[in-house]
Amino acid sequence: MATLQDIGVSAAINILSAFAFLLAFALLRIQPINDRVYFPKWYISGGRSNPRSSANFVGKFVNLNFKTYLTFLNWMPQALRMSETEIINHAGLDSAVFLRIYTLGLKMFIPVTIVALLILIPVNVSSGTLFFLRRELVVSDIDKLSISNVPPKSLRFFVHIGLEYMLTIWICFLLYKEYDNVALMRLHFLASQRRRVEQFTVVVRNVPHISGHSVSDSVDSFFKTNHPDHYIGHQAVYNANRFAKFVRKRDRLQNWLDYYRIKFQKHPDTRPTVKTGCLGLWGRKVDAIEYYDQHVKELDKLMTLERQKIIKDPKSILPVAFLSFNSRWAASVCAQTQQSKNPTLWLTDWAPEPRDIYWQNLSIPFVSLTVRKLVITLSVFALVFFYMIPIAFVQSLANLDGLEKVAPFLRPVIELKFIKSFLQGFLPGLALKIFLYILPTVLMIMSKIEGYIALSTLERKTAAKYYYFMLVNVFLGSIITGTAFEQLHAFLHQSPTQIPRTIGVSIPMKATFFITYIMVDGWAGIAGEILRLKPLVIYHLKNMFIVKTERDRGKAMDPGSVEFPETLPSLQLYFLLGIVYAVMTPILLPFILVFFAFAYLVYRHQIINVYHQQYESAAAFWPQVHSRIIASLILSQILLFGLLSTKKAVKSTPLLIMLPILTFAFHKYCKRRFEPAFRKYPVEEAMAKDILEKTTEPDLNIKAYLADSYLHPILRSFEVEEEELVELETVEVRVDKHQTHHVASPILSEPGSPSPPHHVHQHQHQPSPPHYNDYPLPPEYYYHPTSPTHYAYQYQNQP
């Protein structure tokens, strides 16, 4: 068990690590060669040009303005300068509400910390129970600050119960106000949005097979019959996995062709050559431009044949379609009502925004989704228990005193002063962090197997799995296995009737382990987030070995985004620790406060300068955040009730019985009051926006606006034009206005290939330029309509 000295060693290591990371970041961010790594958000939006373009040779790599080295910490006030409204306009509502979670933590724990430290610690310290139990149990000086130090049947437990009531009332008050504010922000955000294609689009799944009719005919017939005045048309979805492989191969070949063309333009006296053998290391030497041009043309022919084969094969059409309606009201009614007498057919829902669609999962048969979810649920259950093994190993590192009593032969190795402090104060938190590193990726793969069709849904489902894992393994698992290791000697030598008392006394003592974890993950880990060491190394490696064109350099930039599947569950764990230990071991609260304040500053900077979100869900994740904070509150009440039961506090314990019931009732009220704003779209709001739009834009042709809205990138023809020393690249995407079907595979298609027939009327209206949250295909391009049948994606990075 970690002592005060061990905690001090851990704090010193983590504070020095965080300071080193921040210092390295402050110096690296002002170097011109790293500009795209630390400011990619501004390159994507076109608000920043490359400082290397106007500098001399040395200035292209190193910042020669020594005045900037004196103000290298100015990123901190700059991160706080942008208002919440400006952040919404700059990064979206998801990012703004994500930051509000950190401010909620600060509002919640600052007053609680002050009250707990001033009232509870004197009450706990003056009791002295652990002084008499130190021969039976493994205790430390920090444990004397916890509720474990209060003797059984003490009237002092009324103080802890009173503080638990105050904590519950304060948290519920803040949660209510925050839920109300976020719900209003969401409604205002949706109401103020410009016209967007998903407002008029519904996805229908499990289209039944009708003999003698194609899927497209069945969809048209059904919705023309049931929505005759509002249904415009639909866009079918194709399964073309083999075609996607051709596209990926063509993209690689085209990239090499572009590279050698640029090389020849720079050095026209020498034609570039390449060897035809494996990896270009041996074989016959040929002209590189002619070689890759010939391969691209051959692959174009194969892709044309494959596309025509897909279009003509009825089996390639999936029982999924994107439906277009002439008003938001009609789309809202269709998306939120049952379409058929058979509730398993013609299943409709709001279509995700185009950039939010996970196209691969559209090809999954709907009938298999239930089986997939059952298999994944069982797999997650097994994974949770499998991870108990490394969790137990981590706890064995954290509780060397308990192991020494059972295995005295280890004592000479671990009794060395610094080694013991390092093992107990720093290594357990680091080991747990390492074991958790790969878990979000595994859980995301599981969520994809379940078959969800939106990236936002995939991330929320992954976050839910990760949260349950953190709750069971990191919190409850650490307490149970840690208590077993700490009090192993007591378990082996006392009567079974005394085991509940031992567990009750030991649960608050686990605060020492969680303090070490908070410092590793919440202090040094957050500092590592702003350093972006991994993206920095990868960017420069790509520049050295892969980047051949400016388009490649833009792709290598990789701004990333807020990792909701990992970040939200970690945040909820900190709320859980703070709420549970606020009454049991309040000394943990200052460490929680440092995390919330530091993380708020870091993520504010990253959202403003770095992250580029893949989608905008309008804070759809907030109900889960609210529910899990409520769950943490109820769990803290139950644990306190159980702890006081082991303390034989008969007079005070019954006062806690009603608290979980009242808290759950509050949660149900909030759920009924606010959650509909996150689950449904009011037809009143939809009709109001339709009426306003008809008034302000009476000549709007909604059919033309929606015509190619959900055309999958794999069926878009593209053509890259690059000229010598041209800083602006244009990727043109030409689409036949009669041909717009989708393919469940997310790759751009080859030039010149025909598109399948289209079931939506052709373009007659030029859509207006997008708002900040309209959808570029890749993040490094922005959408720029140039004609009814021509789309251009202009590259924003200025070399």
Coordinates of N, CA, C and O in Angstrom, one line a residue, residues 337-431:
T337 N -42.1 7.2 -37.4 CA -43.4 6.4 -37.3 C -43.1 5.0 -37.9 O -42.2 4.8 -38.6
Q338 N -44.0 4.1 -37.5 CA -44.0 2.7 -38.1 C -44.6 2.7 -39.4 O -45.7 3.2 -39.6
Q339 N -43.9 2.1 -40.4 CA -44.3 2.2 -41.8 C -45.2 1.0 -42.2 O -46.0 1.1 -43.2
S340 N -45.1 -0.1 -41.5 CA -45.8 -1.3 -42.0 C -46.5 -2.0 -40.8 O -46.1 -1.8 -39.7
K341 N -47.5 -2.9 -41.2 CA -48.1 -3.7 -40.2 C -47.1 -4.6 -39.5 O -47.3 -5.0 -38.3
N342 N -46.2 -5.1 -40.3 CA -45.1 -5.9 -39.8 C -44.0 -5.0 -39.2 O -43.3 -4.4 -40.0
P343 N -43.8 -5.0 -37.9 CA -42.9 -4.1 -37.3 C -41.4 -4.4 -37.6 O -40.5 -3.6 -37.3
T344 N -41.1 -5.5 -38.3 CA -39.7 -5.9 -38.6 C -39.4 -5.5 -40.1 O -38.2 -5.7 -40.5
L345 N -40.3 -4.9 -40.8 CA -40.1 -4.5 -42.2 C -40.2 -3.0 -42.4 O -40.9 -2.3 -41.6
W346 N -39.5 -2.5 -43.4 CA -39.6 -1.1 -43.7 C -39.3 -0.2 -42.5 O -40.0 0.7 -42.1
L347 N -38.1 -0.5 -41.9 CA -37.7 0.2 -40.7 C -37.0 1.5 -41.1 O -36.0 1.5 -41.8
T348 N -37.6 2.6 -40.6 CA -37.1 3.9 -41.0 C -36.5 4.7 -39.8 O -36.9 4.4 -38.6
D349 N -35.5 5.5 -40.1 CA -34.9 6.3 -39.1 C -34.2 7.5 -39.8 O -34.1 7.5 -41.0
W350 N -33.9 8.5 -39.0 CA -33.2 9.6 -39.6 C -31.9 9.2 -40.2 O -31.1 8.4 -39.6
A351 N -31.6 9.6 -41.4 CA -30.3 9.3 -42.0 C -29.2 10.1 -41.4 O -29.4 11.3 -41.0
P352 N -28.1 9.4 -41.1 CA -26.9 10.2 -40.6 C -26.5 11.2 -41.6 O -26.8 11.1 -42.8
E353 N -25.8 12.3 -41.2 CA -25.2 13.2 -42.1 C -24.2 12.4 -43.0 O -23.6 11.4 -42.6
P354 N -24.0 12.8 -44.3 CA -23.2 12.0 -45.2 C -21.8 11.7 -44.7 O -21.4 10.5 -44.9
R355 N -21.1 12.6 -44.0 CA -19.8 12.2 -43.5 C -19.8 11.3 -42.3 O -18.8 10.9 -41.8
D356 N -21.0 11.2 -41.7 CA -21.2 10.3 -40.5 C -21.5 8.9 -40.8 O -21.4 8.0 -39.9
I357 N -21.7 8.6 -42.1 CA -22.1 7.2 -42.4 C -20.9 6.3 -42.4 O -19.9 6.6 -43.0
Y358 N -21.1 5.1 -41.8 CA -20.1 4.0 -41.9 C -20.6 3.1 -42.9 O -21.3 2.2 -42.7
W359 N -20.1 3.3 -44.2 CA -20.7 2.7 -45.4 C -20.5 1.1 -45.3 O -21.4 0.4 -45.9
Q360 N -19.5 0.6 -44.8 CA -19.3 -0.8 -44.8 C -20.4 -1.6 -44.2 O -20.8 -2.7 -44.6
N361 N -21.0 -1.0 -43.1 CA -22.1 -1.8 -42.4 C -23.4 -1.7 -43.1 O -24.3 -2.4 -42.6
L362 N -23.6 -0.9 -44.1 CA -24.8 -1.0 -44.9 C -25.0 -2.3 -45.6 O -26.2 -2.7 -45.9
S363 N -24.0 -3.0 -45.8 CA -24.1 -4.3 -46.5 C -24.4 -5.5 -45.5 O -24.7 -6.6 -46.0
I364 N -24.5 -5.2 -44.2 CA -24.8 -6.3 -43.3 C -26.3 -6.6 -43.3 O -27.1 -5.7 -43.2
P365 N -26.7 -7.8 -43.5 CA -28.2 -8.1 -43.5 C -28.8 -7.8 -42.2 O -28.2 -8.1 -41.1
F366 N -30.0 -7.2 -42.3 CA -30.6 -6.7 -41.1 C -30.9 -7.9 -40.1 O -30.9 -7.7 -38.9
V367 N -31.3 -9.0 -40.7 CA -31.7 -10.2 -39.8 C -30.6 -10.7 -39.0 O -30.8 -11.3 -38.0
S368 N -29.3 -10.3 -39.4 CA -28.2 -10.8 -38.6 C -27.8 -9.9 -37.4 O -26.9 -10.2 -36.6
L369 N -28.4 -8.7 -37.4 CA -28.0 -7.7 -36.4 C -28.2 -8.2 -35.0 O -27.4 -8.0 -34.1
T370 N -29.4 -8.8 -34.7 CA -29.7 -9.3 -33.4 C -28.7 -10.4 -32.9 O -28.2 -10.3 -31.8
V371 N -28.3 -11.3 -33.8 CA -27.3 -12.3 -33.5 C -26.0 -11.7 -33.2 O -25.3 -12.1 -32.3
R372 N -25.6 -10.7 -34.1 CA -24.3 -10.0 -33.9 C -24.3 -9.4 -32.5 O -23.2 -9.4 -31.8
K373 N -25.3 -8.7 -32.2 CA -25.3 -7.9 -30.9 C -25.3 -8.9 -29.7 O -24.6 -8.6 -28.7
L374 N -25.9 -10.1 -29.8 CA -25.9 -11.1 -28.8 C -24.4 -11.6 -28.6 O -23.9 -11.7 -27.5
V375 N -23.8 -11.9 -29.8 CA -22.4 -12.5 -29.7 C -21.5 -11.4 -29.1 O -20.6 -11.8 -28.3
I376 N -21.6 -10.2 -29.5 CA -20.7 -9.1 -29.0 C -20.9 -8.9 -27.5 O -20.0 -8.7 -26.8
T377 N -22.2 -9.0 -27.1 CA -22.5 -8.8 -25.7 C -21.8 -9.9 -24.8 O -21.2 -9.6 -23.8
L378 N -21.9 -11.1 -25.3 CA -21.2 -12.2 -24.6 C -19.7 -12.0 -24.7 O -19.0 -12.3 -23.7
S379 N -19.2 -11.5 -25.8 CA -17.7 -11.3 -25.9 C -17.2 -10.2 -25.0 O -16.2 -10.4 -24.4
V380 N -18.0 -9.2 -24.9 CA -17.6 -8.1 -24.0 C -17.7 -8.6 -22.5 O -16.8 -8.3 -21.7
F381 N -18.7 -9.4 -22.2 CA -18.8 -10.0 -20.9 C -17.5 -10.8 -20.6 O -16.9 -10.7 -19.5
A382 N -17.1 -11.6 -21.5 CA -15.9 -12.5 -21.4 C -14.7 -11.6 -21.3 O -13.8 -11.9 -20.5
L383 N -14.6 -10.6 -22.1 CA -13.4 -9.7 -22.0 C -13.3 -9.0 -20.7 O -12.1 -8.9 -20.2
V384 N -14.4 -8.6 -20.1 CA -14.3 -7.9 -18.8 C -13.7 -8.9 -17.8 O -12.8 -8.5 -17.0
F385 N -14.1 -10.1 -17.8 CA -13.5 -11.0 -16.8 C -12.1 -11.5 -17.1 O -11.3 -11.7 -16.2
F386 N -11.8 -11.5 -18.4 CA -10.4 -11.8 -18.8 C -9.5 -10.7 -18.3 O -8.4 -11.0 -17.9
Y387 N -9.9 -9.5 -18.4 CA -9.1 -8.4 -17.9 C -8.9 -8.3 -16.4 O -8.1 -7.5 -15.9
M388 N -9.6 -9.1 -15.7 CA -9.4 -9.2 -14.3 C -8.0 -9.7 -13.9 O -7.5 -9.4 -12.9
I389 N -7.4 -10.5 -14.8 CA -6.1 -11.0 -14.6 C -5.0 -9.9 -14.5 O -4.3 -9.8 -13.6
P390 N -4.9 -9.0 -15.6 CA -4.0 -7.9 -15.5 C -4.3 -6.9 -14.4 O -3.4 -6.3 -13.8
I391 N -5.6 -6.7 -14.1 CA -6.0 -5.8 -13.0 C -5.5 -6.4 -11.7 O -4.9 -5.6 -10.8
A392 N -5.6 -7.7 -11.5 CA -5.1 -8.3 -10.3 C -3.5 -8.2 -10.2 O -3.0 -7.9 -9.1
F393 N -2.9 -8.3 -11.3 CA -1.4 -8.1 -11.4 C -1.0 -6.7 -10.9 O -0.1 -6.5 -10.2
V394 N -1.8 -5.7 -11.5 CA -1.5 -4.3 -11.1 C -1.7 -4.1 -9.6 O -0.9 -3.4 -8.9
Q395 N -2.7 -4.7 -9.0 CA -3.0 -4.5 -7.6 C -1.9 -5.2 -6.8 O -1.6 -4.8 -5.7
S396 N -1.3 -6.3 -7.3 CA -0.2 -6.9 -6.6 C 1.0 -6.0 -6.5 O 1.8 -6.0 -5.5
L397 N 1.2 -5.2 -7.6 CA 2.3 -4.2 -7.5 C 2.0 -3.1 -6.5 O 2.9 -2.5 -5.9
A398 N 0.7 -2.8 -6.4 CA 0.3 -1.7 -5.5 C 0.3 -2.0 -4.0 O 0.2 -1.2 -3.2
N399 N 0.3 -3.3 -3.7 CA 0.2 -3.8 -2.3 C 1.3 -4.7 -1.9 O 1.1 -5.9 -1.7
L400 N 2.5 -4.2 -1.9 CA 3.7 -5.0 -1.6 C 3.7 -5.4 -0.2 O 4.3 -6.5 0.2
D401 N 3.1 -4.6 0.7 CA 3.1 -5.0 2.1 C 2.4 -6.2 2.4 O 2.8 -7.1 3.2
G402 N 1.2 -6.4 1.7 CA 0.4 -7.6 1.9 C 1.2 -8.8 1.4 O 1.1 -9.9 2.0
L403 N 1.9 -8.6 0.2 CA 2.7 -9.8 -0.3 C 3.8 -10.1 0.6 O 4.2 -11.3 0.7
E404 N 4.4 -9.1 1.2 CA 5.6 -9.4 2.1 C 5.2 -10.3 3.3 O 6.0 -11.2 3.7
K405 N 4.0 -10.1 3.8 CA 3.5 -10.9 4.9 C 3.3 -12.4 4.5 O 3.5 -13.3 5.3
V406 N 2.9 -12.6 3.2 CA 2.6 -13.9 2.8 C 3.9 -14.6 2.2 O 4.1 -15.8 2.3
A407 N 4.7 -13.7 1.5 CA 5.9 -14.2 0.8 C 7.1 -13.4 1.3 O 7.6 -12.5 0.7
P408 N 7.6 -13.8 2.5 CA 8.7 -13.0 3.1 C 10.0 -13.0 2.3 O 10.8 -12.1 2.4
F409 N 10.2 -14.0 1.4 CA 11.4 -14.1 0.6 C 11.6 -12.9 -0.4 O 12.7 -12.7 -0.9
L410 N 10.5 -12.2 -0.7 CA 10.5 -11.1 -1.6 C 11.0 -9.8 -0.9 O 11.3 -8.8 -1.6
R411 N 11.1 -9.8 0.4 CA 11.4 -8.6 1.2 C 12.7 -8.0 0.8 O 12.8 -6.8 0.7
P412 N 13.8 -8.8 0.7 CA 15.1 -8.1 0.4 C 15.1 -7.3 -0.9 O 15.8 -6.2 -1.0
V413 N 14.3 -7.7 -1.9 CA 14.3 -7.0 -3.2 C 13.5 -5.7 -3.1 O 13.9 -4.7 -3.6
I414 N 12.3 -5.8 -2.5 CA 11.4 -4.7 -2.5 C 11.5 -3.8 -1.3 O 10.8 -2.8 -1.3
E415 N 12.4 -4.0 -0.4 CA 12.5 -3.2 0.8 C 13.5 -2.0 0.5 O 13.6 -1.1 1.4
L416 N 14.2 -2.0 -0.6 CA 15.0 -0.9 -1.0 C 14.1 0.4 -1.1 O 13.1 0.3 -1.8
K417 N 14.5 1.5 -0.4 CA 13.5 2.6 -0.2 C 13.0 3.2 -1.5 O 11.8 3.3 -1.7
F418 N 13.9 3.5 -2.4 CA 13.4 4.2 -3.6 C 12.6 3.2 -4.5 O 11.6 3.6 -5.1
I419 N 13.1 2.0 -4.6 CA 12.4 1.0 -5.4 C 11.0 0.7 -4.9 O 10.0 0.6 -5.7
K420 N 10.9 0.6 -3.6 CA 9.6 0.4 -3.0 C 8.6 1.6 -3.3 O 7.5 1.4 -3.6
S421 N 9.1 2.8 -3.2 CA 8.3 4.0 -3.4 C 7.9 4.0 -4.9 O 6.8 4.4 -5.2
F422 N 8.8 3.6 -5.8 CA 8.5 3.7 -7.2 C 7.5 2.6 -7.5 O 6.5 2.8 -8.3
L423 N 7.7 1.4 -7.0 CA 6.8 0.3 -7.3 C 5.3 0.6 -6.8 O 4.4 0.3 -7.5
Q424 N 5.2 1.2 -5.6 CA 3.9 1.4 -5.0 C 3.3 2.7 -5.4 O 2.1 2.9 -5.5
G425 N 4.1 3.7 -5.7 CA 3.6 5.1 -6.0 C 3.4 5.4 -7.4 O 2.6 6.2 -7.8
F426 N 4.2 4.8 -8.3 CA 4.1 5.2 -9.8 C 3.8 4.0 -10.7 O 3.0 4.2 -11.6
L427 N 4.4 2.9 -10.4 CA 4.3 1.8 -11.4 C 2.8 1.2 -11.5 O 2.4 0.9 -12.6
P428 N 2.0 1.1 -10.4 CA 0.7 0.6 -10.6 C -0.2 1.4 -11.5 O -0.9 0.9 -12.4
G429 N -0.2 2.7 -11.4 CA -0.9 3.6 -12.3 C -0.4 3.5 -13.7 O -1.3 3.4 -14.7
L430 N 0.9 3.4 -13.9 CA 1.4 3.3 -15.3 C 1.1 1.9 -15.9 O 0.7 1.8 -17.1
A431 N 1.2 0.9 -15.1 CA 0.8 -0.5 -15.6 C -0.7 -0.5 -16.0 O -1.0 -1.1 -17.1

